[in-house]
Coordinates of C-alpha atoms and ligand atoms in Angstrom, one line a residue:
X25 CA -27.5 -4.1 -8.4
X26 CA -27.3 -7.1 -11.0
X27 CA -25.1 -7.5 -13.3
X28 CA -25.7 -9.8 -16.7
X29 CA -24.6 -10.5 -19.9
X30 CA -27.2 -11.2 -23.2
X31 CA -26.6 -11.3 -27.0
X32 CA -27.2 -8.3 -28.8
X33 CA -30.7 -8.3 -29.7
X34 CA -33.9 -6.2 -30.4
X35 CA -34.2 -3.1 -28.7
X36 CA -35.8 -4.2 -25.5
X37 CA -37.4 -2.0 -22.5
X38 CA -35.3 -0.1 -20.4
X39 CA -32.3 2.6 -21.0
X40 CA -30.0 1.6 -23.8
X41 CA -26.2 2.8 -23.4
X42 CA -24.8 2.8 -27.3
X43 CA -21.8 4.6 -28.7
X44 CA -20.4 7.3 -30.7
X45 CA -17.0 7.5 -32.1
X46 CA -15.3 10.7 -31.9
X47 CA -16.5 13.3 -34.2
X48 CA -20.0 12.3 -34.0
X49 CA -19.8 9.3 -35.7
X50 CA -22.2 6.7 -35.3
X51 CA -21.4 2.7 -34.0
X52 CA -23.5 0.0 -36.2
X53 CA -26.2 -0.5 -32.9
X54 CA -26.3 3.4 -32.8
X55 CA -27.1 3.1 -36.7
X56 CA -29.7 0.7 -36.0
X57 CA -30.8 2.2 -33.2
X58 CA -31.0 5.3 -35.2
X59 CA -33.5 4.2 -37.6
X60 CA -35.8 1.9 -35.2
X61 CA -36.5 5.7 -33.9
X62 CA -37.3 7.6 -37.1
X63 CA -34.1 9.4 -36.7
X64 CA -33.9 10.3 -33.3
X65 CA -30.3 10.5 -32.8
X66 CA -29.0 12.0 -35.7
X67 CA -31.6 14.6 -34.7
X68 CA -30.1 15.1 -31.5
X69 CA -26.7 15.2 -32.6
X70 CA -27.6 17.8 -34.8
X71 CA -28.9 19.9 -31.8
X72 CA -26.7 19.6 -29.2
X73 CA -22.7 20.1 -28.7
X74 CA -21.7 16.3 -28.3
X75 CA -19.3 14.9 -30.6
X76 CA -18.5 11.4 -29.3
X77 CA -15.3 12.6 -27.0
X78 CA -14.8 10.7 -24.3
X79 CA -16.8 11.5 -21.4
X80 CA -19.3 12.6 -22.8
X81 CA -22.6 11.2 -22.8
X82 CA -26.0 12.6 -24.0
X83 CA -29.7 11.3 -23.5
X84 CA -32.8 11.2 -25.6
X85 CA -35.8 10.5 -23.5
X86 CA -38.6 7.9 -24.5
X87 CA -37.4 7.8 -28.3
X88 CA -40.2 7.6 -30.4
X89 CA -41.2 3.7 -32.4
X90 CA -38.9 1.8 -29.8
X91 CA -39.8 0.0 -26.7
X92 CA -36.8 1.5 -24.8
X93 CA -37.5 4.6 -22.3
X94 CA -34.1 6.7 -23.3
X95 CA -31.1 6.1 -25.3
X96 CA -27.6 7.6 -24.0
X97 CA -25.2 7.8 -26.4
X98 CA -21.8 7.5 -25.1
X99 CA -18.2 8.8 -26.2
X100 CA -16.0 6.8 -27.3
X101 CA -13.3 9.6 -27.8
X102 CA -9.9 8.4 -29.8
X103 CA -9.7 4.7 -30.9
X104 CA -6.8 4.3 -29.9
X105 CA -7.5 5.7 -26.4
X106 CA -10.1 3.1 -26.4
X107 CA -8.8 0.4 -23.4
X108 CA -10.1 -1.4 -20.2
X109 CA -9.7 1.8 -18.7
X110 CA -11.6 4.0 -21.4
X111 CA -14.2 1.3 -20.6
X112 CA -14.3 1.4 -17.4
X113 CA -14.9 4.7 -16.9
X114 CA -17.7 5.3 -19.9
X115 CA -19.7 2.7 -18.1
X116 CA -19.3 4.4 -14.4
X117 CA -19.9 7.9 -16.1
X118 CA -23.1 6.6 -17.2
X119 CA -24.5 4.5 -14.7
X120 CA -23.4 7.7 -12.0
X121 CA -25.7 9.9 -14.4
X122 CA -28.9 7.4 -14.7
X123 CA -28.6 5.8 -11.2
X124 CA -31.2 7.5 -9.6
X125 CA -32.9 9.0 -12.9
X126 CA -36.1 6.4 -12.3
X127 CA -34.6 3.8 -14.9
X128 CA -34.2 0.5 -13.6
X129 CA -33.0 -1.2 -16.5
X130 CA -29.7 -0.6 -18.3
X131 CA -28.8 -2.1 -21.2
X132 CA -24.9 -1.5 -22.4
X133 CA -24.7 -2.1 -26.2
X134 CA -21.2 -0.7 -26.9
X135 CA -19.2 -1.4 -30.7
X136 CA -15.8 -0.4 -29.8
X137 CA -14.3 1.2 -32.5
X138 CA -12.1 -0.7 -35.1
X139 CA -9.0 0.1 -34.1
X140 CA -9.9 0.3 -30.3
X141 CA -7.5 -1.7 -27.7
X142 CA -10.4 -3.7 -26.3
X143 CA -13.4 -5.8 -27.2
X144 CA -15.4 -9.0 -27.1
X145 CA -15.8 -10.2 -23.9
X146 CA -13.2 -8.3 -21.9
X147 CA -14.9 -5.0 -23.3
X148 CA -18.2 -6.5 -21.5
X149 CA -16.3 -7.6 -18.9
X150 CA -14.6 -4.1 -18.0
X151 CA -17.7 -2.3 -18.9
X152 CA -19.7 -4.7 -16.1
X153 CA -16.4 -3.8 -13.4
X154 CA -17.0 -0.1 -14.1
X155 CA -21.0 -0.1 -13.9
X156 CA -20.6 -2.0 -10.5
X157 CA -17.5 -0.2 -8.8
X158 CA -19.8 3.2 -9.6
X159 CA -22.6 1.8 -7.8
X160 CA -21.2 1.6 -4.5
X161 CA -22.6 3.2 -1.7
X162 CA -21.9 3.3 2.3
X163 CA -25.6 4.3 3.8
X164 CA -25.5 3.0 6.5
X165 CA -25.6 5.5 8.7
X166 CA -28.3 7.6 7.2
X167 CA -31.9 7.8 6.2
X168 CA -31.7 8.1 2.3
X169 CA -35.0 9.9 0.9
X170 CA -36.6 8.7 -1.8
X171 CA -35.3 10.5 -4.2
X172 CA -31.7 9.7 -3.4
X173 CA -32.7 6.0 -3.5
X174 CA -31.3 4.0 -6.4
X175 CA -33.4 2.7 -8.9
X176 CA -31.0 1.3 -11.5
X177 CA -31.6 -2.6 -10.7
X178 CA -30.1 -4.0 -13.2
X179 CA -27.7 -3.5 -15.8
X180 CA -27.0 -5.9 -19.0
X181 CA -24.0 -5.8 -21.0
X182 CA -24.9 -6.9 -24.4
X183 CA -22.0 -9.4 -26.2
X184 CA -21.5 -12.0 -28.6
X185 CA -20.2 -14.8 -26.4
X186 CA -21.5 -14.7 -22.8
X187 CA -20.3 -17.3 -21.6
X188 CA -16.7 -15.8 -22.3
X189 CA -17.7 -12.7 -20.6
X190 CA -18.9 -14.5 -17.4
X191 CA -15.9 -15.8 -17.3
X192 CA -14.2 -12.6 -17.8
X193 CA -16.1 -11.3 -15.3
X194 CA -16.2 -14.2 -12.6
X195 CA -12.5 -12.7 -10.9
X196 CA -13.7 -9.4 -11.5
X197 CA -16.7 -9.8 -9.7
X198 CA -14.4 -11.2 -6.7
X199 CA -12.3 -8.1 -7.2
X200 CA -15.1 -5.6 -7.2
X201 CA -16.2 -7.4 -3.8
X202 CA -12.8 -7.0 -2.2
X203 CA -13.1 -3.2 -3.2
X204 CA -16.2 -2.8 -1.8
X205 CA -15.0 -4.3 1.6
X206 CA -12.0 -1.9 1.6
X207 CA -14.4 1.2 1.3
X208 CA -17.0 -0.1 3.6
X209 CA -13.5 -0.3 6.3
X210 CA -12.6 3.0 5.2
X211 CA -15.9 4.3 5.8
X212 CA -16.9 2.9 9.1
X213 CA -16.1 5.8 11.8
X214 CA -13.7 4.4 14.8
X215 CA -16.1 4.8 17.2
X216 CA -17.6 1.4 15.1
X217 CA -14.8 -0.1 13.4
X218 CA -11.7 -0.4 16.2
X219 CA -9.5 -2.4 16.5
X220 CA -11.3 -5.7 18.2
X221 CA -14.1 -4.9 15.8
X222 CA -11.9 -4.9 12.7
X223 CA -10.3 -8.2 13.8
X224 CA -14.2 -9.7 14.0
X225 CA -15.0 -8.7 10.6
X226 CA -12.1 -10.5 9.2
X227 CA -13.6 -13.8 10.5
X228 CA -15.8 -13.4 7.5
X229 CA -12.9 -14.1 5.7
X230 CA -12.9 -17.9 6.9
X231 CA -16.3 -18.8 5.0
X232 CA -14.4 -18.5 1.5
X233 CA -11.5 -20.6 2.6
X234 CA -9.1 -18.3 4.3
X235 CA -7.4 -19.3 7.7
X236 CA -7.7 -15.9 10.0
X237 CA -5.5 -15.8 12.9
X238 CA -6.3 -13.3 15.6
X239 CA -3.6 -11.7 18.3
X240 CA -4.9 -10.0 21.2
X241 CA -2.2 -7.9 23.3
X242 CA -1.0 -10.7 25.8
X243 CA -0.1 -13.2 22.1
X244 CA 1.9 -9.7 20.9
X245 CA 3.3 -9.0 24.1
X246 CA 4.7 -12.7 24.4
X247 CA 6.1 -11.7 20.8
X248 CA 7.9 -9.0 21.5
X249 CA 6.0 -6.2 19.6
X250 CA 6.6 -3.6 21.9
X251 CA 6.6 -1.1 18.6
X252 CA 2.8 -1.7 18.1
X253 CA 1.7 -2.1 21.5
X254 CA 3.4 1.1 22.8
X255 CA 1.2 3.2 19.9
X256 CA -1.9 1.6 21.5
X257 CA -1.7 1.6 25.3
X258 CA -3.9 5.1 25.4
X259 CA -6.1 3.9 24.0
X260 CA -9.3 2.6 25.7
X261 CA -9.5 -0.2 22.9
X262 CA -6.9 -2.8 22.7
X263 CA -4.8 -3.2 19.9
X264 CA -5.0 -6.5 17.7
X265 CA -2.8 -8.3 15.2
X266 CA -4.4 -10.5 12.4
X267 CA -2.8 -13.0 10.1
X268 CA -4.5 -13.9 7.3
X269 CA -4.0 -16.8 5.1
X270 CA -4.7 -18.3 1.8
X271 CA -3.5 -21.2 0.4
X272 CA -4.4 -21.6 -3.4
X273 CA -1.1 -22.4 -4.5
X274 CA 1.7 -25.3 -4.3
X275 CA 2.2 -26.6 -0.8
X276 CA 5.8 -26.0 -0.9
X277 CA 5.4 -22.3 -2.3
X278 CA 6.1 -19.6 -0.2
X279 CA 3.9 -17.1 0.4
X280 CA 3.8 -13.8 -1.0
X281 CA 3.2 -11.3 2.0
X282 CA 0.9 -8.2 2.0
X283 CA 1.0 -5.8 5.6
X284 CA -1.5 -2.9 6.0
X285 CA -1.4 -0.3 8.6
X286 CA -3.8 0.1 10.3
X287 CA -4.6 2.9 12.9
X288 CA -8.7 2.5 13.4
X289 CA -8.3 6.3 14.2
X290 CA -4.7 8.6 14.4
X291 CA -5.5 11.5 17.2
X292 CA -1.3 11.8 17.0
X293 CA -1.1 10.9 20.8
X294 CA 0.5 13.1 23.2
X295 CA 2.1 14.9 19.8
X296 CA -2.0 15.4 19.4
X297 CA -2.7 16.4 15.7
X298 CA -4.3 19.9 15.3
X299 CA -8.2 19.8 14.9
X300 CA -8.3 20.1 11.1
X301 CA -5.4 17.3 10.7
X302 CA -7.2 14.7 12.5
X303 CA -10.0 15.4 10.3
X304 CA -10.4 12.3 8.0
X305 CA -8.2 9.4 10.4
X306 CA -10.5 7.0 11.1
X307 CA -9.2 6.3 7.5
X308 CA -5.7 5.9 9.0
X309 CA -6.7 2.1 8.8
X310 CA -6.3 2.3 4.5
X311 CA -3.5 0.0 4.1
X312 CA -5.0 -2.4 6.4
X313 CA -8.4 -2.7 4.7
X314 CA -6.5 -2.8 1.2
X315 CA -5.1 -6.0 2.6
X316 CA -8.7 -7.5 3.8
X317 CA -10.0 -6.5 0.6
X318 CA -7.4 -8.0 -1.7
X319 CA -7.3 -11.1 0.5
X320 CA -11.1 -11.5 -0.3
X321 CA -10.7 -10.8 -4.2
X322 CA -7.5 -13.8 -3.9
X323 CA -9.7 -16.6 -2.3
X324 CA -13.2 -15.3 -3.7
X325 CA -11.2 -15.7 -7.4
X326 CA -9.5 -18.8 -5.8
X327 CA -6.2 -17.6 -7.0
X328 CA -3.2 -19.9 -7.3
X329 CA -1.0 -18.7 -5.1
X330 CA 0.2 -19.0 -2.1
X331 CA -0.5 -15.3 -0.4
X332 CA -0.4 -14.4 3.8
X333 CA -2.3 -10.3 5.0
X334 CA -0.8 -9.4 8.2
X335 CA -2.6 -6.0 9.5
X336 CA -1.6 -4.5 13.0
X337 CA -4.7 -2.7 14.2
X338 CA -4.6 0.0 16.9
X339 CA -5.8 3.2 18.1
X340 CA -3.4 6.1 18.7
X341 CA -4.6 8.5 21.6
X342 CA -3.4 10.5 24.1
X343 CA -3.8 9.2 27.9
X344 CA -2.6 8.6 31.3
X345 CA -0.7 5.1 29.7
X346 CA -0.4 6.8 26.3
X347 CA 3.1 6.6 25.1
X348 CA 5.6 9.8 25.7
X349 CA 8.0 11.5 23.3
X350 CA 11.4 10.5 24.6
X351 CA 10.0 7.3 25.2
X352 CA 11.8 4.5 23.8
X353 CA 10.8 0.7 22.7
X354 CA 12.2 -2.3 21.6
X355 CA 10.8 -3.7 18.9
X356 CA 10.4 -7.4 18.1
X357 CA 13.8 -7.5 16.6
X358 CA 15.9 -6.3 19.2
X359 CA 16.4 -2.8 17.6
X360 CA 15.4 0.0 20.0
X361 CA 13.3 3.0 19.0
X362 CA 13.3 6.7 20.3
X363 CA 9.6 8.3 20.2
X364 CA 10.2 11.8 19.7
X365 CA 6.9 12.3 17.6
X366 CA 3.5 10.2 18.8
X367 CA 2.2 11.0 15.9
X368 CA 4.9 8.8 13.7
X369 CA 2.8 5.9 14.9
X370 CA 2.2 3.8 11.7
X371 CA 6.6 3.3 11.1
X372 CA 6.1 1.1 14.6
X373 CA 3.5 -0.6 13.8
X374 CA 4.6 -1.7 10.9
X375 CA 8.1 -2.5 12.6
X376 CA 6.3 -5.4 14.2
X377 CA 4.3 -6.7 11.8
X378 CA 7.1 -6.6 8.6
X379 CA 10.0 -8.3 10.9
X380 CA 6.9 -11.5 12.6
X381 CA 5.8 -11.7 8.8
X382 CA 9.5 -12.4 7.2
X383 CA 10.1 -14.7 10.4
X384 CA 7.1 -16.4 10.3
X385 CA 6.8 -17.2 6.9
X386 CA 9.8 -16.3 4.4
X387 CA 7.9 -14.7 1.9
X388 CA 8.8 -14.6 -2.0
X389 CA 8.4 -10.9 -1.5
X390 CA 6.9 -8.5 1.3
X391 CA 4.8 -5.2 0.2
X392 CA 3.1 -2.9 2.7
X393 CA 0.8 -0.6 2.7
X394 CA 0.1 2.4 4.9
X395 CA -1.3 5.7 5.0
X396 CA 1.8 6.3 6.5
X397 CA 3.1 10.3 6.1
X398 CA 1.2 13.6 5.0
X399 CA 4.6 14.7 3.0
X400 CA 3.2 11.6 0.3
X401 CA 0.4 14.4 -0.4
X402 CA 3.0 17.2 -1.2
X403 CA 4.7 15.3 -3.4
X404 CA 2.3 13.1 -5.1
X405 CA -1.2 15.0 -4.4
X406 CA -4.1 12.2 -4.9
X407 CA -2.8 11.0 -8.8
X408 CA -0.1 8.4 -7.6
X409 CA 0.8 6.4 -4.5
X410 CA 4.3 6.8 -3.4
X411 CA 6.4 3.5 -4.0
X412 CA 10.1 2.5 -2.1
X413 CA 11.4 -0.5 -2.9
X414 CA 14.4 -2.7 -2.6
X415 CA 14.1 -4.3 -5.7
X416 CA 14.0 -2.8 -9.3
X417 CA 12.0 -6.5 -10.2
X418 CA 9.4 -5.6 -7.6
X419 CA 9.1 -2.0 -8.2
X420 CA 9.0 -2.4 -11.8
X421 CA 6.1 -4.8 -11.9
X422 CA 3.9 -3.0 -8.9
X423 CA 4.5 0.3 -11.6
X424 CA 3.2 -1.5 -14.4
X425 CA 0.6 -3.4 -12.5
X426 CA -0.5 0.2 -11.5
X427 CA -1.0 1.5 -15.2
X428 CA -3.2 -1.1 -16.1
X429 CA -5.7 -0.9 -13.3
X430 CA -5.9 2.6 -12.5
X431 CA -3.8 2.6 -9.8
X432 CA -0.4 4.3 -10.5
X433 CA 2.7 4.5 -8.3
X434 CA 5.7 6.7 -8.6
X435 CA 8.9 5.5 -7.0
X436 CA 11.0 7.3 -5.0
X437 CA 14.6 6.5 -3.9
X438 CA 16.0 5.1 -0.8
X439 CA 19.4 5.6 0.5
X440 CA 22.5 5.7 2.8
X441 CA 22.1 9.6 3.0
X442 CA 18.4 9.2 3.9
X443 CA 19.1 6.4 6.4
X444 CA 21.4 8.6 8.3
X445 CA 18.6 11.0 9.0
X446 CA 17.0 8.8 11.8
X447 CA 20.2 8.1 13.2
X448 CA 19.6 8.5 17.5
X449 CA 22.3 9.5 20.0
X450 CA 20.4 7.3 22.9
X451 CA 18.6 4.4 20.4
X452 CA 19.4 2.7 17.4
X453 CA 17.2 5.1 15.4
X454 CA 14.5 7.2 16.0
X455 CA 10.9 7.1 15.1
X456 CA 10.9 10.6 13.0
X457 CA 14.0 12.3 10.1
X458 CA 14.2 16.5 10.4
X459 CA 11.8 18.5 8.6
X460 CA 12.8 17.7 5.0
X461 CA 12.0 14.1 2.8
X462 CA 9.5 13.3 5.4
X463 CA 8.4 10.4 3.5
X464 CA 12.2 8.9 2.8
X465 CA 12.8 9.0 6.2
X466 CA 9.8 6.8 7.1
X467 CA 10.2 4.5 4.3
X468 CA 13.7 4.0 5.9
X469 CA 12.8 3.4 8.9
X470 CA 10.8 0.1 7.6
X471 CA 13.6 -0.8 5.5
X472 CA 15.7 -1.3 9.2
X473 CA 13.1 -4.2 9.7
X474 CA 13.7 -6.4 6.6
X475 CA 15.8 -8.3 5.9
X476 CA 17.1 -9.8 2.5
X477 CA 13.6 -10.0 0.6
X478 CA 12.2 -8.1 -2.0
X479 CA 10.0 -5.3 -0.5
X480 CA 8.2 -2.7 -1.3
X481 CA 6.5 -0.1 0.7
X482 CA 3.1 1.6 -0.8
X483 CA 2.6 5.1 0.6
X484 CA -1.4 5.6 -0.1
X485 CA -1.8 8.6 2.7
X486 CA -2.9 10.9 -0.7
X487 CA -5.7 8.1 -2.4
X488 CA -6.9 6.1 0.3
X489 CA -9.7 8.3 0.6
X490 CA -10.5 11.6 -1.2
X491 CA -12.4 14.7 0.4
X492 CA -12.3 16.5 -3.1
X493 CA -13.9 15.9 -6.2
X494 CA -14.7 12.3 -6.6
X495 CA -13.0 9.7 -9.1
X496 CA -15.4 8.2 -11.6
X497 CA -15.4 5.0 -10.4
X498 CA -14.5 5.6 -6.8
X499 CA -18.0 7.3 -5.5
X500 CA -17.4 7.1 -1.4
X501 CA -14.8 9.0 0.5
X502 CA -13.0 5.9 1.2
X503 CA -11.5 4.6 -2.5
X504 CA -10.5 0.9 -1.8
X505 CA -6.9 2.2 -3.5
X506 CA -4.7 -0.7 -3.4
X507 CA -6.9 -4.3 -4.0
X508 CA -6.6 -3.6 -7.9
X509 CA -3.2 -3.1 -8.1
X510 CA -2.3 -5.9 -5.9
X511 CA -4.8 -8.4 -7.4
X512 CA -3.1 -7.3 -10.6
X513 CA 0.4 -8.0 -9.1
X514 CA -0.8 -11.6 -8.2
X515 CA -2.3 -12.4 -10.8
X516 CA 0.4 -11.4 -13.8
X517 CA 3.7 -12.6 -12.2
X518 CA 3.1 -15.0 -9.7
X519 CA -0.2 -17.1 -10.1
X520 CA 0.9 -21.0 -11.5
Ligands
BES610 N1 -1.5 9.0 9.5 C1 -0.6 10.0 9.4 C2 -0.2 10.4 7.9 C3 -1.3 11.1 7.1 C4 -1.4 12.4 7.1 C5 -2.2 10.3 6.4 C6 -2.4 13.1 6.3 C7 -3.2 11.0 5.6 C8 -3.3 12.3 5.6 C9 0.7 9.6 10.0 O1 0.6 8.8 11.1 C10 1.4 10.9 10.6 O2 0.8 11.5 11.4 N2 2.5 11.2 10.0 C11 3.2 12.4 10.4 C12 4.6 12.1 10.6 C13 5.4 13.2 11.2 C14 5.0 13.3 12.7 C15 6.9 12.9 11.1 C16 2.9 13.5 9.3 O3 2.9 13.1 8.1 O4 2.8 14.6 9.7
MN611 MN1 0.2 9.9 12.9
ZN612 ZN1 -1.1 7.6 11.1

């Protein structure tokens, strides 16, 4: 699908998106586009319940005296409810309703109302990142009939100075690509998409400027990642480390660091998961394809900033070499770990990867993500990602970065109390806490491998993917939760 941007003009061919403020109250293109029609909409209004709250949306087929095939008039609910967001969503909403309607043409001519939060060319802007993050789809794997085939082809955002909203829309376009690379990782079943395979597809990254560094099992072994490797010896396929690295910033900076979990599938080992729980794990990899995907939106925008993704990659199975409860490994920083749950696999991977990533490169800041405990979704449900952190600076900005891109995070604490939970009689801690604070306990156990830098652990087990009703502008079961926020993160507090 195309996106443009064009100067309001006559009514052209095509479907043409206007608004209506709430209570029914027509925007100046409405007005016009009102009368081009002998009266069309105010007709319709007159018939039908829509008032203009936000949305809702309403279409008038092949309008009478005009060239365009349908008008959908859009809600614009509250003014001052009127932001990026409100955008965002009015312009999915509507291109989910007309993408396979036989319209191939979509012209968004929105007025935001007067005392609306957004306009200009980062209304066109938002309204273009909507449109396109609705229009994703992940077919690979199946013949689509005609008549689930799209045939929206392109869609014009109509505002006064395009050549601000291209460049509104230039690092949103790179963002919307590292969104739909997330999903499509998400997506892809672990039969496709294991470990080795995930590595590969990261070498795409090196065509926009990224250095991608690829560890096989003897590289980690000479490391010392014992954590890692022990969750993916049963597994047939091998487990991989990559390190990926983009440079847009000061030589001299250092980097900010981003880790993802990812488990190309999560069986729960020898602590095997119960049919219905392993439903859904080849998603297990969220945190790791969160990383990929912001990584892509940093060097596609060319961000200034120095930023490394680290993702451990592995399968967890159950086997003949599969890893036993009562087990124990040391990690790569000398602390030992007691196994007495298989299935708390993503805490040693991530062990590994957080403790080479400090080492390595002494990062302004760390922040992982991982689809790491189930508890996330009891407390959270699929609204917010869980957020631990060791610094209020950190947490505070991740929180707001969340707000403004539809990505929210709640924090929750970390402590002494907590810590003592994983306390072992035979290791220096083991790998699960007792039945309560399930997610606590993990996040403490990653707090044990860093050191003195800010950090902050994302918990995204509740929105990496969503087997419910579907978010407006998140149409696959894989969301791509996490590139948005973190792009945002970048680019507010530590771009030059
Ligand atoms: N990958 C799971 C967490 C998960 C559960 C993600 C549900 C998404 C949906 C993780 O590896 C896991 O199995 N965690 C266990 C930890 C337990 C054994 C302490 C869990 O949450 O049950
Ligand atoms: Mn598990
Ligand atoms: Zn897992």
């Amino acid at each position: 699908m195309d996106i443009g941007f064009s100067t309001p003009g006559a009514i052209g061919p095509g479907a043409l998106v206007v608004g209506i403020q709430d209570g029914g109250v027509l925007s100046e293109t409405a007005e016009r586009a009102d009368k081009a029609s002998g009266g069309a909409i105010k007709r319709a209004l007159s018939f039908s319940r829509f008032n203009g709250q936000a949305g809702q949306t309403l279409d008038i087929v092949a309008p009478a005296g005009v060239k365009a095939s349908r008008f959908i008039l859009a809600g614009l609910g509250k003014a001052d409810g009127f932001d990026a967001a409100a955008a965002e969503r009015l312009a999915a909403t509507v291109l989910g309703r007309l993408l396979l309607s036989g319209e191939q043409t979509l012209t968004f001519a929105i007025d935001p109302p007067k005392k609306g939060k957004i306009g200009g060319s980062d209304l066109a802007a938002h309204l273009a990142l909507g449109a396109t993050l609705r229009s994703y789809r992940f077919d690979h794997y199946r013949k689509v009939k005609d008549d689930e085939t799209p045939t929206v082809k392109k869609v014009i955002i109509a505002t006064a100075d395009v050549s601000a909203a291209k460049r509104a829309w230039a690092g949103m376009a790179a963002l919307g690509e590292g969104i739909f690379l997330a999903r499509d990782l998400v997506n892809e079943p672990a039969n496709v998409l294991y470990p080795d395979q995930f590595a590969k597809r990261m070498q795409s990254l090196k065509k926009l400027g990224v250095k991608v560094e690829i560890f096989d099992v003897p590289a980690m072994r000479k490391l010392g990642m014992n954590a890692l490797l022990g969750v993916g010896q049963g597994s047939a396929h091998e487990s991989r480390m990559v390190v990926m690295s983009w440079n847009g910033g000061k030589t001299k900076d250092a980097p900010l660091a981003f880790i993802g979990k990812g488990v190309c599938f999560d069986s729960g080992g020898l602590s095997l998961k119960p049919a219905n729980s392993m439903m859904g794990m080849k998603g297990d990899m969220g945190g790791a394809a969160a990383v990929a995907g912001l990584m892509h939106a940093l060097a596609k925008r060319k961000a200034r900033v120095n930023a490394v993704g680290l993702i451990g990659l592995v399968e967890n199975m159950p086997d003949g070499k599969a890893q036993r409860p009562n087990d124990i490994v040391r990690t790569m920083s000398g602390q030992t770990i007691e196994i007495l749950n298989t299935d708390a696999e993503g805490r040693l991977v991530l062990a590994d990867v957080l403790w080479y990533a400090q080492g390595r490169f002494r990062p302004r800041f760390m922040v992982n993500l991982a689809t790491l405990t189930g508890a996330i979704l009891v407390a959270l449900g699929a609204e917010h990602a869980g957020l631990f952190s060791n610094s209020d600076e950190l947490a505070e900005r991740l929180t707001k970065s969340g707000l403004v891109e539809s990505e929210p995070v709640w924090r929750l604490p970390l402590g002494d109390g907590y810590d003592r939970l994983v306390k072992s009689k035979i290791a220096d801690m083991k790998n699960i806490g007792g039945p309560n604070a399930g997610s606590i306990t993990a996040a403490q156990i990653l707090q044990r491998f860093v050191n003195k830098v800010p950090w902050a652990h994302l918990d995204i087990a509740g929105v990496a993917w969503q087997d419910g009703e579907q978010k407006p502008l998140a149409p696959s079961w894989g969301t791509g939760w996490g590139v948005r926020v973190l792009n945002r993160l970048v680019a507010d507090y530590y771009e030059s």
